[in-house]
mmCIF file of N, CA and C and ligand atoms in Angstrom:
data_model
loop_
_atom_site.group_PDB
_atom_site.id
_atom_site.type_symbol
_atom_site.label_atom_id
_atom_site.label_comp_id
_atom_site.label_asym_id
_atom_site.label_seq_id
_atom_site.Cartn_x
_atom_site.Cartn_y
_atom_site.Cartn_z
ATOM 1 N N MET A 16 0.858 -1.234 0.028
ATOM 2 C CA MET A 16 -0.025 -0.014 -0.034
ATOM 3 C C MET A 16 0.891 1.226 0.026
ATOM 4 N N LYS A 17 0.856 1.980 -1.090
ATOM 5 C CA LYS A 17 1.704 3.136 -1.162
ATOM 6 C C LYS A 17 0.968 4.425 -1.153
ATOM 7 N N LEU A 18 -0.362 4.327 -0.983
ATOM 8 C CA LEU A 18 -1.153 5.590 -0.909
ATOM 9 C C LEU A 18 -1.491 5.896 0.496
ATOM 10 N N VAL A 19 -1.591 7.175 0.726
ATOM 11 C CA VAL A 19 -1.962 7.636 2.120
ATOM 12 C C VAL A 19 -3.076 8.627 2.046
ATOM 13 N N THR A 20 -3.854 8.761 3.131
ATOM 14 C CA THR A 20 -4.946 9.698 3.198
ATOM 15 C C THR A 20 -4.441 11.107 2.764
ATOM 16 N N GLY A 21 -5.247 11.739 1.877
ATOM 17 C CA GLY A 21 -4.891 13.058 1.413
ATOM 18 C C GLY A 21 -4.273 13.101 0.049
ATOM 19 N N ASP A 22 -3.790 11.962 -0.419
ATOM 20 C CA ASP A 22 -3.190 11.905 -1.724
ATOM 21 C C ASP A 22 -4.299 12.240 -2.816
ATOM 22 N N GLU A 23 -3.892 12.865 -3.881
ATOM 23 C CA GLU A 23 -4.749 13.108 -5.000
ATOM 24 C C GLU A 23 -4.565 11.945 -5.930
ATOM 25 N N VAL A 24 -5.693 11.379 -6.309
ATOM 26 C CA VAL A 24 -5.686 10.206 -7.247
ATOM 27 C C VAL A 24 -6.584 10.467 -8.466
ATOM 28 N N VAL A 25 -6.370 9.728 -9.488
ATOM 29 C CA VAL A 25 -7.240 9.725 -10.625
ATOM 30 C C VAL A 25 -7.807 8.334 -10.783
ATOM 31 N N VAL A 26 -9.122 8.238 -11.163
ATOM 32 C CA VAL A 26 -9.795 6.957 -11.280
ATOM 33 C C VAL A 26 -9.490 6.414 -12.713
ATOM 34 N N LEU A 27 -9.034 5.152 -12.735
ATOM 35 C CA LEU A 27 -8.666 4.498 -14.030
ATOM 36 C C LEU A 27 -9.791 3.683 -14.621
ATOM 37 N N GLN A 28 -10.626 3.175 -13.758
ATOM 38 C CA GLN A 28 -11.682 2.227 -14.275
ATOM 39 C C GLN A 28 -13.011 2.564 -13.500
ATOM 40 N N GLY A 29 -14.105 2.146 -14.133
ATOM 41 C CA GLY A 29 -15.361 2.256 -13.499
ATOM 42 C C GLY A 29 -16.170 3.435 -13.962
ATOM 43 N N LYS A 30 -17.233 3.722 -13.297
ATOM 44 C CA LYS A 30 -18.157 4.742 -13.827
ATOM 45 C C LYS A 30 -17.602 6.139 -13.649
ATOM 46 N N ASP A 31 -16.646 6.360 -12.828
ATOM 47 C CA ASP A 31 -16.043 7.636 -12.610
ATOM 48 C C ASP A 31 -14.624 7.777 -13.251
ATOM 49 N N LYS A 32 -14.383 6.970 -14.230
ATOM 50 C CA LYS A 32 -13.121 6.965 -14.925
ATOM 51 C C LYS A 32 -12.653 8.408 -15.285
ATOM 52 N N GLY A 33 -11.429 8.738 -14.957
ATOM 53 C CA GLY A 33 -10.895 10.032 -15.379
ATOM 54 C C GLY A 33 -11.158 11.131 -14.278
ATOM 55 N N LYS A 34 -11.963 10.839 -13.283
ATOM 56 C CA LYS A 34 -12.200 11.820 -12.232
ATOM 57 C C LYS A 34 -11.059 11.828 -11.260
ATOM 58 N N LYS A 35 -10.840 13.039 -10.674
ATOM 59 C CA LYS A 35 -9.778 13.084 -9.685
ATOM 60 C C LYS A 35 -10.460 13.430 -8.332
ATOM 61 N N GLY A 36 -9.760 12.992 -7.271
ATOM 62 C CA GLY A 36 -10.266 13.262 -5.956
ATOM 63 C C GLY A 36 -9.144 12.998 -4.988
ATOM 64 N N ASN A 37 -9.398 13.377 -3.713
ATOM 65 C CA ASN A 37 -8.427 13.135 -2.668
ATOM 66 C C ASN A 37 -8.892 11.930 -1.877
ATOM 67 N N LEU A 38 -7.919 11.225 -1.396
ATOM 68 C CA LEU A 38 -8.142 9.985 -0.569
ATOM 69 C C LEU A 38 -8.746 10.442 0.770
ATOM 70 N N GLU A 39 -9.875 9.975 1.073
ATOM 71 C CA GLU A 39 -10.481 10.249 2.370
ATOM 72 C C GLU A 39 -10.045 9.195 3.393
ATOM 73 N N LYS A 40 -10.016 7.895 2.847
ATOM 74 C CA LYS A 40 -9.680 6.803 3.761
ATOM 75 C C LYS A 40 -8.914 5.760 2.971
ATOM 76 N N VAL A 41 -8.071 5.023 3.656
ATOM 77 C CA VAL A 41 -7.379 3.940 3.016
ATOM 78 C C VAL A 41 -7.645 2.694 3.858
ATOM 79 N N PHE A 42 -8.069 1.659 3.200
ATOM 80 C CA PHE A 42 -8.270 0.344 3.837
ATOM 81 C C PHE A 42 -7.224 -0.627 3.409
ATOM 82 N N PRO A 43 -6.050 -0.658 4.088
ATOM 83 C CA PRO A 43 -4.939 -1.501 3.635
ATOM 84 C C PRO A 43 -5.317 -3.023 3.550
ATOM 85 N N LYS A 44 -6.092 -3.512 4.506
ATOM 86 C CA LYS A 44 -6.380 -4.914 4.523
ATOM 87 C C LYS A 44 -7.244 -5.345 3.340
ATOM 88 N N LYS A 45 -8.149 -4.443 2.922
ATOM 89 C CA LYS A 45 -9.041 -4.755 1.823
ATOM 90 C C LYS A 45 -8.428 -4.292 0.462
ATOM 91 N N ASN A 46 -7.329 -3.574 0.485
ATOM 92 C CA ASN A 46 -6.795 -2.949 -0.728
ATOM 93 C C ASN A 46 -7.770 -1.993 -1.354
ATOM 94 N N GLN A 47 -8.477 -1.230 -0.533
ATOM 95 C CA GLN A 47 -9.497 -0.335 -1.023
ATOM 96 C C GLN A 47 -9.223 1.092 -0.514
ATOM 97 N N VAL A 48 -9.710 2.037 -1.339
ATOM 98 C CA VAL A 48 -9.551 3.399 -0.945
ATOM 99 C C VAL A 48 -10.913 4.131 -1.112
ATOM 100 N N LEU A 49 -11.087 5.162 -0.304
ATOM 101 C CA LEU A 49 -12.260 5.976 -0.428
ATOM 102 C C LEU A 49 -11.839 7.324 -0.944
ATOM 103 N N VAL A 50 -12.376 7.631 -2.111
ATOM 104 C CA VAL A 50 -11.970 8.901 -2.829
ATOM 105 C C VAL A 50 -13.131 9.878 -2.716
ATOM 106 N N SER A 51 -12.854 11.078 -2.146
ATOM 107 C CA SER A 51 -13.932 12.086 -2.026
ATOM 108 C C SER A 51 -14.484 12.481 -3.363
ATOM 109 N N GLY A 52 -15.800 12.481 -3.430
ATOM 110 C CA GLY A 52 -16.530 12.893 -4.655
ATOM 111 C C GLY A 52 -16.544 11.875 -5.783
ATOM 112 N N VAL A 53 -16.008 10.675 -5.530
ATOM 113 C CA VAL A 53 -15.911 9.664 -6.622
ATOM 114 C C VAL A 53 -16.652 8.405 -6.151
ATOM 115 N N ASN A 54 -17.335 7.761 -7.134
ATOM 116 C CA ASN A 54 -18.009 6.506 -6.891
ATOM 117 C C ASN A 54 -19.182 6.715 -5.923
ATOM 118 N N ILE A 55 -19.925 7.789 -6.187
ATOM 119 C CA ILE A 55 -21.096 8.108 -5.286
ATOM 120 C C ILE A 55 -22.298 7.369 -5.800
ATOM 121 N N TYR A 56 -22.976 6.749 -4.870
ATOM 122 C CA TYR A 56 -24.245 6.069 -5.202
ATOM 123 C C TYR A 56 -25.309 6.659 -4.357
ATOM 124 N N LYS A 57 -26.558 6.653 -4.948
ATOM 125 C CA LYS A 57 -27.689 7.106 -4.214
ATOM 126 C C LYS A 57 -28.247 5.943 -3.401
ATOM 127 N N LYS A 58 -28.548 6.253 -2.172
ATOM 128 C CA LYS A 58 -29.122 5.176 -1.355
ATOM 129 C C LYS A 58 -30.464 5.626 -0.834
ATOM 130 N N HIS A 59 -31.530 4.830 -1.057
ATOM 131 C CA HIS A 59 -32.822 5.189 -0.465
ATOM 132 C C HIS A 59 -32.878 4.699 0.937
ATOM 133 N N VAL A 60 -33.225 5.593 1.849
ATOM 134 C CA VAL A 60 -33.282 5.281 3.214
ATOM 135 C C VAL A 60 -34.756 5.366 3.689
ATOM 136 N N LYS A 61 -35.207 4.280 4.361
ATOM 137 C CA LYS A 61 -36.484 4.295 4.910
ATOM 138 C C LYS A 61 -36.534 5.158 6.199
ATOM 139 N N ARG A 62 -37.633 5.749 6.448
ATOM 140 C CA ARG A 62 -37.757 6.555 7.625
ATOM 141 C C ARG A 62 -37.831 5.593 8.834
ATOM 142 N N THR A 63 -36.927 5.780 9.780
ATOM 143 C CA THR A 63 -37.010 5.005 10.999
ATOM 144 C C THR A 63 -36.983 5.914 12.209
ATOM 145 N N GLY A 64 -38.003 5.825 12.956
ATOM 146 C CA GLY A 64 -38.055 6.648 14.207
ATOM 147 C C GLY A 64 -37.940 8.128 13.847
ATOM 148 N N LYS A 65 -36.929 8.776 14.446
ATOM 149 C CA LYS A 65 -36.744 10.212 14.222
ATOM 150 C C LYS A 65 -35.946 10.549 12.977
ATOM 151 N N VAL A 66 -35.289 9.533 12.366
ATOM 152 C CA VAL A 66 -34.439 9.769 11.188
ATOM 153 C C VAL A 66 -35.331 9.827 9.970
ATOM 154 N N PRO A 67 -35.319 11.022 9.334
ATOM 155 C CA PRO A 67 -36.211 11.104 8.120
ATOM 156 C C PRO A 67 -35.673 10.199 6.967
ATOM 157 N N GLY A 68 -36.617 9.701 6.190
ATOM 158 C CA GLY A 68 -36.245 8.869 5.073
ATOM 159 C C GLY A 68 -35.836 9.720 3.916
ATOM 160 N N GLY A 69 -35.399 9.179 2.832
ATOM 161 C CA GLY A 69 -35.103 9.923 1.621
ATOM 162 C C GLY A 69 -33.923 9.340 0.913
ATOM 163 N N ILE A 70 -33.318 10.092 0.073
ATOM 164 C CA ILE A 70 -32.209 9.628 -0.663
ATOM 165 C C ILE A 70 -30.918 10.287 -0.218
ATOM 166 N N THR A 71 -29.992 9.446 0.196
ATOM 167 C CA THR A 71 -28.659 10.051 0.571
ATOM 168 C C THR A 71 -27.567 9.545 -0.357
ATOM 169 N N ASP A 72 -26.550 10.328 -0.382
ATOM 170 C CA ASP A 72 -25.366 9.907 -1.192
ATOM 171 C C ASP A 72 -24.398 9.063 -0.322
ATOM 172 N N ILE A 73 -24.000 7.977 -0.850
ATOM 173 C CA ILE A 73 -22.950 7.279 -0.087
ATOM 174 C C ILE A 73 -21.751 7.078 -1.096
ATOM 175 N N ILE A 74 -20.632 7.149 -0.494
ATOM 176 C CA ILE A 74 -19.373 6.961 -1.262
ATOM 177 C C ILE A 74 -18.981 5.529 -1.063
ATOM 178 N N LYS A 75 -18.805 4.782 -2.135
ATOM 179 C CA LYS A 75 -18.344 3.435 -2.019
ATOM 180 C C LYS A 75 -16.777 3.362 -2.319
ATOM 181 N N PRO A 76 -16.106 2.548 -1.541
ATOM 182 C CA PRO A 76 -14.670 2.444 -1.759
ATOM 183 C C PRO A 76 -14.340 1.760 -3.087
ATOM 184 N N LEU A 77 -13.193 2.164 -3.612
ATOM 185 C CA LEU A 77 -12.704 1.608 -4.890
ATOM 186 C C LEU A 77 -11.525 0.693 -4.568
ATOM 187 N N HIS A 78 -11.338 -0.309 -5.456
ATOM 188 C CA HIS A 78 -10.169 -1.159 -5.287
ATOM 189 C C HIS A 78 -8.949 -0.284 -5.660
ATOM 190 N N ILE A 79 -7.853 -0.515 -4.949
ATOM 191 C CA ILE A 79 -6.706 0.324 -5.141
ATOM 192 C C ILE A 79 -6.062 0.226 -6.579
ATOM 193 N N ALA A 80 -6.376 -0.891 -7.230
ATOM 194 C CA ALA A 80 -5.871 -1.020 -8.613
ATOM 195 C C ALA A 80 -6.640 -0.147 -9.599
ATOM 196 N N LYS A 81 -7.767 0.376 -9.192
ATOM 197 C CA LYS A 81 -8.579 1.205 -10.059
ATOM 198 C C LYS A 81 -8.226 2.670 -9.961
ATOM 199 N N VAL A 82 -7.279 3.077 -9.083
ATOM 200 C CA VAL A 82 -6.831 4.455 -9.007
ATOM 201 C C VAL A 82 -5.353 4.552 -9.171
ATOM 202 N N ALA A 83 -4.948 5.752 -9.637
ATOM 203 C CA ALA A 83 -3.532 6.022 -9.730
ATOM 204 C C ALA A 83 -3.210 7.325 -9.046
ATOM 205 N N LEU A 84 -2.091 7.382 -8.382
ATOM 206 C CA LEU A 84 -1.691 8.569 -7.675
ATOM 207 C C LEU A 84 -1.374 9.669 -8.702
ATOM 208 N N VAL A 85 -1.828 10.874 -8.410
ATOM 209 C CA VAL A 85 -1.453 12.043 -9.215
ATOM 210 C C VAL A 85 -0.335 12.723 -8.533
ATOM 211 N N CYS A 86 0.823 12.858 -9.255
ATOM 212 C CA CYS A 86 1.962 13.535 -8.638
ATOM 213 C C CYS A 86 1.681 15.029 -8.553
ATOM 214 N N PRO A 87 1.922 15.576 -7.361
ATOM 215 C CA PRO A 87 1.660 16.982 -7.162
ATOM 216 C C PRO A 87 2.700 17.860 -7.892
ATOM 217 N N LYS A 88 3.834 17.226 -8.234
ATOM 218 C CA LYS A 88 4.893 18.008 -8.829
ATOM 219 C C LYS A 88 4.758 18.063 -10.364
ATOM 220 N N CYS A 89 4.498 16.998 -10.979
ATOM 221 C CA CYS A 89 4.360 17.048 -12.524
ATOM 222 C C CYS A 89 2.884 16.876 -12.939
ATOM 223 N N ASN A 90 1.994 16.626 -12.019
ATOM 224 C CA ASN A 90 0.536 16.600 -12.292
ATOM 225 C C ASN A 90 0.135 15.464 -13.238
ATOM 226 N N LEU A 91 0.922 14.411 -13.231
ATOM 227 C CA LEU A 91 0.617 13.268 -14.057
ATOM 228 C C LEU A 91 0.237 11.990 -13.179
ATOM 229 N N ALA A 92 -0.636 11.173 -13.681
ATOM 230 C CA ALA A 92 -0.853 9.918 -12.978
ATOM 231 C C ALA A 92 0.348 9.076 -13.030
ATOM 232 N N THR A 93 0.839 8.647 -11.898
ATOM 233 C CA THR A 93 2.136 7.992 -11.822
ATOM 234 C C THR A 93 2.179 6.857 -10.818
ATOM 235 N N LYS A 94 3.280 6.123 -10.757
ATOM 236 C CA LYS A 94 3.559 5.160 -9.747
ATOM 237 C C LYS A 94 4.679 5.708 -8.943
ATOM 238 N N THR A 95 4.723 5.206 -7.692
ATOM 239 C CA THR A 95 5.788 5.704 -6.807
ATOM 240 C C THR A 95 6.904 4.664 -6.648
ATOM 241 N N ALA A 96 8.042 5.170 -6.384
ATOM 242 C CA ALA A 96 9.194 4.312 -6.032
ATOM 243 C C ALA A 96 9.629 4.803 -4.693
ATOM 244 N N VAL A 97 10.371 3.992 -3.999
ATOM 245 C CA VAL A 97 10.893 4.352 -2.711
ATOM 246 C C VAL A 97 12.430 4.742 -2.870
ATOM 247 N N ALA A 98 12.714 5.881 -2.363
ATOM 248 C CA ALA A 98 14.149 6.254 -2.411
ATOM 249 C C ALA A 98 14.569 6.657 -1.037
ATOM 250 N N VAL A 99 15.848 6.678 -0.811
ATOM 251 C CA VAL A 99 16.325 7.053 0.552
ATOM 252 C C VAL A 99 16.961 8.458 0.387
ATOM 253 N N LEU A 100 16.432 9.424 1.141
ATOM 254 C CA LEU A 100 16.865 10.758 1.081
ATOM 255 C C LEU A 100 17.315 11.233 2.483
ATOM 256 N N ASN A 101 18.571 11.603 2.656
ATOM 257 C CA ASN A 101 19.088 11.954 3.955
ATOM 258 C C ASN A 101 18.777 10.895 5.044
ATOM 259 N N GLY A 102 18.877 9.643 4.662
ATOM 260 C CA GLY A 102 18.711 8.585 5.605
ATOM 261 C C GLY A 102 17.209 8.215 5.841
ATOM 262 N N LYS A 103 16.281 8.958 5.178
ATOM 263 C CA LYS A 103 14.869 8.670 5.389
ATOM 264 C C LYS A 103 14.254 8.104 4.084
ATOM 265 N N LYS A 104 13.354 7.156 4.272
ATOM 266 C CA LYS A 104 12.697 6.632 3.093
ATOM 267 C C LYS A 104 11.603 7.573 2.674
ATOM 268 N N VAL A 105 11.626 7.893 1.385
ATOM 269 C CA VAL A 105 10.630 8.829 0.847
ATOM 270 C C VAL A 105 9.999 8.167 -0.406
ATOM 271 N N ARG A 106 8.759 8.635 -0.728
ATOM 272 C CA ARG A 106 8.183 8.244 -1.981
ATOM 273 C C ARG A 106 8.624 9.220 -3.101
ATOM 274 N N VAL A 107 8.969 8.693 -4.188
ATOM 275 C CA VAL A 107 9.298 9.521 -5.358
ATOM 276 C C VAL A 107 8.438 9.126 -6.497
ATOM 277 N N CYS A 108 8.131 10.154 -7.321
ATOM 278 C CA CYS A 108 7.402 9.926 -8.585
ATOM 279 C C CYS A 108 8.314 9.226 -9.629
ATOM 280 N N LYS A 109 7.813 8.181 -10.226
ATOM 281 C CA LYS A 109 8.616 7.456 -11.235
ATOM 282 C C LYS A 109 8.809 8.330 -12.488
ATOM 283 N N LYS A 110 7.973 9.356 -12.661
ATOM 284 C CA LYS A 110 8.029 10.096 -13.944
ATOM 285 C C LYS A 110 8.968 11.265 -13.765
ATOM 286 N N CYS A 111 8.878 12.072 -12.704
ATOM 287 C CA CYS A 111 9.661 13.262 -12.562
ATOM 288 C C CYS A 111 10.795 13.118 -11.508
ATOM 289 N N LYS A 112 10.734 11.982 -10.779
ATOM 290 C CA LYS A 112 11.781 11.705 -9.753
ATOM 291 C C LYS A 112 11.702 12.663 -8.582
ATOM 292 N N GLN A 113 10.648 13.399 -8.440
ATOM 293 C CA GLN A 113 10.527 14.320 -7.283
ATOM 294 C C GLN A 113 9.962 13.554 -6.097
ATOM 295 N N GLU A 114 10.243 14.030 -4.914
ATOM 296 C CA GLU A 114 9.670 13.507 -3.751
ATOM 297 C C GLU A 114 8.185 13.873 -3.669
ATOM 298 N N ILE A 115 7.361 12.889 -3.292
ATOM 299 C CA ILE A 115 5.959 13.162 -3.149
ATOM 300 C C ILE A 115 5.611 13.206 -1.631
HETATM 301 ZN ZN1 ZN B 21 6.022 13.640 -10.923
#
């Protein structure tokens, strides 16, 4: 899992292909990510007690293989590599070689 919360990603597959968003949550065990504003489904909710019914938007997680990290430096969908900089492990963009 090379993605962390807050990363900007682009969707590669599915109904929101091409859309960009930021990672809201990462589920490493499931290899899934939640991307804000992407993969939104309408859910019909029945009225129960004091909670009013209606239609709410829910965001469904995407499989990690369906998104690609957008490099903040070169603005391209990229993969990351790990490099050691000043004794610390950092993520670098495979395209522009900049630290992400
Ligand atoms: Zn880059």
